[in-house]
Structures are given as C-alpha cells and as structure tokens.
Short mmCIF file of C-alpha atoms in Angstrom, two decimals:
data_model
loop_
_atom_site.label_atom_id
_atom_site.label_comp_id
_atom_site.label_asym_id
_atom_site.label_seq_id
_atom_site.Cartn_x
_atom_site.Cartn_y
_atom_site.Cartn_z
CA UNK A 612 0.00 0.00 0.00
CA UNK A 613 2.82 2.41 0.72
CA UNK A 614 4.08 1.95 -2.85
CA UNK A 615 0.67 2.58 -4.43
CA UNK A 616 0.26 5.81 -2.45
CA UNK A 617 3.47 7.21 -3.93
CA UNK A 618 2.45 6.53 -7.57
CA UNK A 619 0.17 9.59 -8.18
CA UNK A 620 3.20 11.91 -8.52
CA UNK A 621 3.24 11.33 -12.35
CA UNK A 622 0.13 13.41 -13.14
CA UNK A 623 1.65 16.31 -11.19
CA UNK A 624 4.78 16.17 -13.36
CA UNK A 625 2.67 16.07 -16.55
CA UNK A 626 0.70 19.12 -15.43
CA UNK A 627 3.92 20.95 -14.62
CA UNK A 628 5.22 20.18 -18.13
CA UNK A 629 2.04 21.54 -19.71
CA UNK A 630 2.27 24.71 -17.63
CA UNK A 631 5.94 25.16 -18.55
CA UNK A 632 5.19 24.65 -22.27
CA UNK A 633 2.42 27.21 -22.08
CA UNK A 634 4.86 29.77 -20.71
CA UNK A 635 7.72 29.04 -23.17
CA UNK A 636 5.88 28.70 -26.49
CA UNK A 637 4.73 32.33 -26.93
CA UNK A 638 8.33 33.49 -26.47
CA UNK A 639 9.45 30.96 -29.03
CA UNK A 640 6.82 32.17 -31.48
CA UNK A 641 7.82 35.80 -30.93
CA UNK A 642 11.48 34.96 -31.55
CA UNK A 643 10.63 33.11 -34.77
CA UNK A 644 8.55 36.07 -35.96
CA UNK A 645 11.33 38.51 -35.12
CA UNK A 646 13.91 36.38 -36.91
CA UNK A 647 11.75 36.07 -40.02
CA UNK A 648 10.94 39.77 -39.95
CA UNK A 649 14.57 40.82 -39.65
CA UNK A 650 15.66 38.61 -42.55
CA UNK A 651 12.82 39.86 -44.73
CA UNK A 652 13.74 43.45 -43.87
CA UNK A 653 17.38 42.76 -44.75
CA UNK A 654 16.33 41.45 -48.17
CA UNK A 655 13.99 44.41 -48.70
CA UNK A 656 16.78 46.86 -47.87
CA UNK A 657 19.10 45.17 -50.36
CA UNK A 658 16.50 45.32 -53.13
CA UNK A 659 15.63 48.94 -52.33
CA UNK A 660 19.31 49.87 -52.49
CA UNK A 661 19.62 48.29 -55.92
CA UNK A 662 16.45 50.05 -57.13
CA UNK A 663 17.70 53.40 -55.78
CA UNK A 664 20.31 53.43 -58.53
CA UNK A 665 17.48 54.22 -60.96
CA UNK A 666 15.46 56.35 -58.55
CA UNK A 667 12.98 53.54 -58.01
CA UNK A 668 12.01 53.72 -61.68
CA UNK A 669 12.59 51.45 -64.67
CA UNK A 670 16.21 51.10 -65.78
CA UNK A 671 16.89 53.71 -68.50
CA UNK A 672 17.29 51.16 -71.31
CA UNK A 673 13.94 49.56 -70.43
CA UNK A 674 12.25 52.95 -70.04
CA UNK A 675 13.45 53.97 -73.51
CA UNK A 676 12.26 50.69 -75.01
CA UNK A 677 8.91 51.03 -73.19
CA UNK A 678 8.40 54.45 -74.77
CA UNK A 679 9.20 53.09 -78.24
CA UNK A 680 6.86 50.10 -77.87
CA UNK A 681 4.08 52.33 -76.51
CA UNK A 682 3.94 54.11 -79.87
CA UNK A 683 2.46 51.02 -81.49
CA UNK A 684 1.10 49.08 -78.51
CA UNK A 685 -1.12 49.86 -75.54
CA UNK A 686 0.61 48.42 -72.47
CA UNK A 687 -1.53 47.44 -69.47
CA UNK A 688 -0.62 45.83 -66.16
CA UNK A 689 -3.09 43.43 -64.57
CA UNK A 690 -6.20 42.07 -66.23
CA UNK A 691 -9.93 42.69 -65.76
CA UNK A 692 -11.33 40.42 -63.06
CA UNK A 693 -7.89 39.09 -62.10
CA UNK A 694 -5.74 41.21 -59.85
CA UNK A 695 -7.47 44.43 -60.81
CA UNK A 696 -7.73 47.57 -58.71
CA UNK A 697 -4.20 47.43 -57.30
CA UNK A 698 -4.61 44.00 -55.73
CA UNK A 699 -1.38 42.54 -54.33
CA UNK A 700 0.44 40.70 -57.09
CA UNK A 701 -1.73 42.22 -59.81
CA UNK A 702 1.21 43.56 -61.79
CA UNK A 703 2.53 40.08 -62.52
CA UNK A 704 0.41 39.88 -65.67
CA UNK A 705 1.07 42.36 -68.48
CA UNK A 706 -1.04 42.82 -71.62
CA UNK A 707 -0.24 44.53 -74.88
CA UNK A 708 -2.80 45.51 -77.51
CA UNK A 709 -1.59 46.51 -80.95
CA UNK A 710 -3.00 49.91 -81.85
CA UNK A 711 -3.34 49.10 -85.53
CA UNK A 712 -5.23 45.96 -86.70
CA UNK A 713 -3.70 43.21 -88.78
CA UNK A 714 -3.91 43.27 -92.57
CA UNK A 715 -7.24 41.42 -92.42
CA UNK A 716 -8.66 43.71 -89.73
CA UNK A 717 -7.96 41.32 -86.82
CA UNK A 718 -7.23 42.66 -83.34
CA UNK A 719 -3.89 41.54 -81.96
CA UNK A 720 -3.02 41.16 -78.29
CA UNK A 721 -0.23 39.75 -76.14
CA UNK A 722 -0.28 38.50 -72.56
CA UNK A 723 2.74 37.58 -70.47
CA UNK A 724 3.16 36.57 -66.84
CA UNK A 725 6.43 37.69 -65.28
CA UNK A 726 7.04 34.26 -63.72
CA UNK A 727 6.44 32.21 -66.85
CA UNK A 728 10.17 31.88 -67.46
CA UNK A 729 12.81 29.19 -67.65
CA UNK A 730 16.56 28.96 -68.08
CA UNK A 731 17.49 29.22 -71.73
CA UNK A 732 20.33 26.72 -72.08
CA UNK A 733 21.39 26.08 -75.69
CA UNK A 734 21.35 22.44 -76.73
CA UNK A 735 24.84 21.13 -77.58
CA UNK A 736 24.16 18.39 -80.12
CA UNK A 737 27.80 17.28 -80.41
CA UNK A 738 28.12 16.81 -76.65
CA UNK A 739 24.81 14.94 -76.59
CA UNK A 740 25.87 12.55 -79.35
CA UNK A 741 29.17 11.90 -77.60
CA UNK A 742 27.41 11.24 -74.31
CA UNK A 743 29.12 14.16 -72.60
CA UNK A 744 27.66 16.69 -70.25
CA UNK A 745 27.17 20.15 -71.65
CA UNK A 746 29.61 22.78 -70.47
CA UNK A 747 28.11 24.81 -67.68
CA UNK A 748 29.22 28.41 -67.69
CA UNK A 749 29.76 30.19 -64.40
CA UNK A 750 27.64 33.02 -65.75
CA UNK A 751 23.95 33.02 -64.87
CA UNK A 752 22.04 31.56 -67.84
CA UNK A 753 19.71 33.87 -69.72
CA UNK A 754 15.97 33.50 -69.24
CA UNK A 755 13.42 32.47 -71.82
CA UNK A 756 9.89 33.89 -71.47
CA UNK A 757 6.64 32.30 -72.58
CA UNK A 758 3.77 34.51 -73.73
CA UNK A 759 0.46 34.26 -75.54
CA UNK A 760 -0.51 36.04 -78.75
CA UNK A 761 -4.20 36.47 -79.63
CA UNK A 762 -5.57 37.24 -83.08
CA UNK A 763 -9.30 38.07 -82.89
CA UNK A 764 -11.89 38.62 -85.59
CA UNK A 765 -15.63 38.04 -85.87
CA UNK A 766 -16.02 36.69 -82.34
CA UNK A 767 -13.31 34.04 -82.76
CA UNK A 768 -9.72 34.12 -81.54
CA UNK A 769 -6.63 32.18 -82.53
CA UNK A 770 -4.29 31.73 -79.57
CA UNK A 771 -0.60 31.19 -80.27
CA UNK A 772 1.52 30.21 -77.31
CA UNK A 773 5.04 31.47 -77.95
CA UNK A 774 8.48 31.45 -76.41
CA UNK A 775 11.12 34.15 -76.54
CA UNK A 776 14.64 32.82 -75.96
CA UNK A 777 17.44 34.67 -74.26
CA UNK A 778 18.87 35.57 -77.67
CA UNK A 779 15.56 37.13 -78.76
CA UNK A 780 14.52 34.27 -81.03
CA UNK A 781 10.76 33.70 -81.10
CA UNK A 782 9.18 30.29 -81.53
CA UNK A 783 5.55 29.16 -81.61
CA UNK A 784 4.74 26.20 -79.36
CA UNK A 785 1.00 25.72 -79.84
CA UNK A 786 -2.00 27.05 -81.74
CA UNK A 787 -5.61 26.85 -80.55
CA UNK A 788 -8.94 28.44 -81.46
CA UNK A 789 -11.32 29.98 -78.92
CA UNK A 790 -14.67 31.76 -78.96
CA UNK A 791 -14.70 35.41 -77.95
CA UNK A 792 -12.63 38.53 -78.45
CA UNK A 793 -9.14 39.31 -77.16
CA UNK A 794 -10.08 40.57 -73.68
CA UNK A 795 -12.01 37.46 -72.69
CA UNK A 796 -9.41 35.12 -74.15
CA UNK A 797 -6.55 36.99 -72.50
CA UNK A 798 -8.37 36.69 -69.18
CA UNK A 799 -8.61 32.93 -69.68
CA UNK A 800 -4.92 32.75 -70.55
CA UNK A 801 -3.96 34.80 -67.49
CA UNK A 802 -5.98 32.45 -65.30
CA UNK A 803 -4.34 29.35 -66.76
CA UNK A 804 -7.35 28.78 -69.02
CA UNK A 805 -8.95 26.62 -66.33
CA UNK A 806 -12.44 27.17 -67.74
CA UNK A 807 -11.33 26.00 -71.18
CA UNK A 808 -9.10 23.10 -70.15
CA UNK A 809 -11.64 20.58 -71.46
CA UNK A 810 -11.66 22.14 -74.94
CA UNK A 811 -9.54 21.02 -77.88
CA UNK A 812 -6.08 22.47 -77.35
CA UNK A 813 -5.02 22.38 -80.97
CA UNK A 814 -2.76 19.83 -82.70
CA UNK A 815 0.63 18.72 -81.40
CA UNK A 816 2.54 21.61 -82.89
CA UNK A 817 5.84 19.84 -83.48
CA UNK A 818 4.00 17.19 -85.51
CA UNK A 819 2.73 19.74 -88.02
CA UNK A 820 4.46 20.03 -91.40
CA UNK A 821 7.69 21.98 -90.99
CA UNK A 822 6.68 24.65 -93.48
CA UNK A 823 3.40 25.12 -91.57
CA UNK A 824 5.29 25.59 -88.30
CA UNK A 825 7.57 28.10 -89.99
CA UNK A 826 4.59 29.96 -91.45
CA UNK A 827 3.02 30.37 -88.00
CA UNK A 828 6.30 31.75 -86.70
CA UNK A 829 6.60 34.15 -89.64
CA UNK A 830 3.00 35.27 -89.03
CA UNK A 831 3.79 36.15 -85.41
CA UNK A 832 6.77 38.25 -86.43
CA UNK A 833 5.53 39.95 -89.60
CA UNK A 834 1.73 40.08 -89.26
CA UNK A 835 1.41 40.40 -85.48
CA UNK A 836 4.43 42.69 -85.19
CA UNK A 837 6.30 40.71 -82.53
CA UNK A 838 9.66 41.86 -83.83
CA UNK A 839 13.05 41.97 -82.07
CA UNK A 840 12.15 45.12 -80.14
CA UNK A 841 8.86 43.69 -78.85
CA UNK A 842 10.60 40.42 -77.96
CA UNK A 843 13.29 42.32 -76.06
CA UNK A 844 10.62 44.37 -74.27
CA UNK A 845 8.68 41.25 -73.25
CA UNK A 846 11.83 39.68 -71.82
CA UNK A 847 13.12 42.79 -70.04
CA UNK A 848 9.73 43.91 -68.75
CA UNK A 849 8.92 40.45 -67.39
CA UNK A 850 12.20 40.52 -65.46
CA UNK A 851 11.48 44.03 -64.18
CA UNK A 852 7.92 43.19 -63.10
CA UNK A 853 9.07 40.04 -61.34
CA UNK A 854 11.53 42.12 -59.32
CA UNK A 855 8.87 44.69 -58.41
CA UNK A 856 6.39 41.99 -57.41
CA UNK A 857 9.07 40.20 -55.36
CA UNK A 858 9.69 43.32 -53.26
CA UNK A 859 5.94 43.92 -52.85
CA UNK A 860 5.55 40.28 -51.78
CA UNK A 861 8.22 40.69 -49.09
CA UNK A 862 6.78 43.97 -47.78
CA UNK A 863 3.30 42.49 -47.57
CA UNK A 864 4.61 39.36 -45.86
CA UNK A 865 6.53 41.33 -43.23
CA UNK A 866 3.44 43.43 -42.43
CA UNK A 867 1.46 40.26 -41.78
CA UNK A 868 4.06 37.99 -40.17
CA UNK A 869 6.25 40.29 -38.10
#
C-alpha cells in the first residue's frame, strides 16, 4: 500500500510540463517572428538599395524601349477580373494591344506573366551525341519567357503560345482556337485557361508540317508585329515586373508575419 500511495506523482509532473510549455511557447513564437521579420527586412533593404540606382524607376534602357513600344502598342498591367484595382500581385500579368489591326482587320493582343520563365540553355548536339555533359558556364544563364498572342476577328480568336529565348529568337509552341474577343481570351490565358481546359487544345505543334510551323512563326513576327524590339521588351519587362512583385511580396509578408 505504501508503494501505491506514492504513484500519483506522475500526473503532477505532466501538469507541470504543460504549464511550462504554455509559458515558453509564446516566447518561441515571438522569436521566430522577429527572426523572419529581420531577414525579410534585410532582403527588402538590399533590393531597395539596388532600385535606388534608378530612382525607383525602370532602368533607362527599359524605359526607352517602353516608350518606343508604346507608340504602337497599348501596355496594361493586370487584367480585368484578375488582380485588378491594385490587388497585391496584380502587376505580374502584363497585356499589350496593338494599336493598328492586322492586314485582315484582326485585333492583336499579347499576354505575359512575369514568372512564366525558364533557363534558356542552348542544346549542344555534339556533346549529346558523344554522351558528354554540356559545359556549364559560371555566368547566370539567360531567361526564356513564354507569352500568348491572340488574333481576334468576328467573335473568334486564334491563340498562339510562344516562347522568346534569351537571344531574342521567337518560336511558336501551340495554336488553338477559342470563342470570344481578345479581352475574354486573354483573361482565360492569365488564369491558366482553367475554364477551357476541357476544350480542344489544338494539334501537337511539333507534328505539323515543318513549313506550316515556320509559317506560323513568320506570321507572329511579320503580321502580329512581334519583332526583335517587342521580344526584347517582353523579356526585359517580365524581369522588371518580377523584381517589383518580389519586393511587394516581401513587404506584404513582413506586415502580416512580423
């Protein structure tokens, strides 16, 4: 009986542990928040310092290109119904509308998301055939940007998904047909075309006749006006917008988390 009377000390220890945990955890949470906040602030300061070189504005070469492109294209950030009205992250999507119609009267538009990028690493066929790894330069690889081109007429729109390589080369990756005019189709593209995912997406582009593929590419450049300057603008502006949105993301996060 003496032994059984001594046993109830365990619940007391468990209660003490719970009480101790209750006292320690808030401090731990506060420290984690402070640590995260200080690191975010450090990164914000670094980005703000870099942006201060241009007075918080676009780099001069991009600003000059923007002015040139704006002569022929209307440039809009955000998209109706998606990130409109200054919503956080809304500037990630950029639209361009050509001011003059195509030769057949079609309206031409472009939509690009600043994060729809990938490393543009040239394919080394010789190294591949010899089973060798491609040389990896110490320099940061250039970025390729994907974007959509819409050609609208009579309530129908042809959607050409394109890619602009780091060297400015433009390629067409897919071609689909949708109902509606440019604005509605661009909205669908900006939203990942979730509403139209069940529709026919067009043929496997690489399986089309080579001269047909080349004709689509020529159409994008000559008829739609996606020339070297527009390609350079798409690439540079996507990089600029991604940087701006990154800083906005950090500032919003620190307001909420710290």
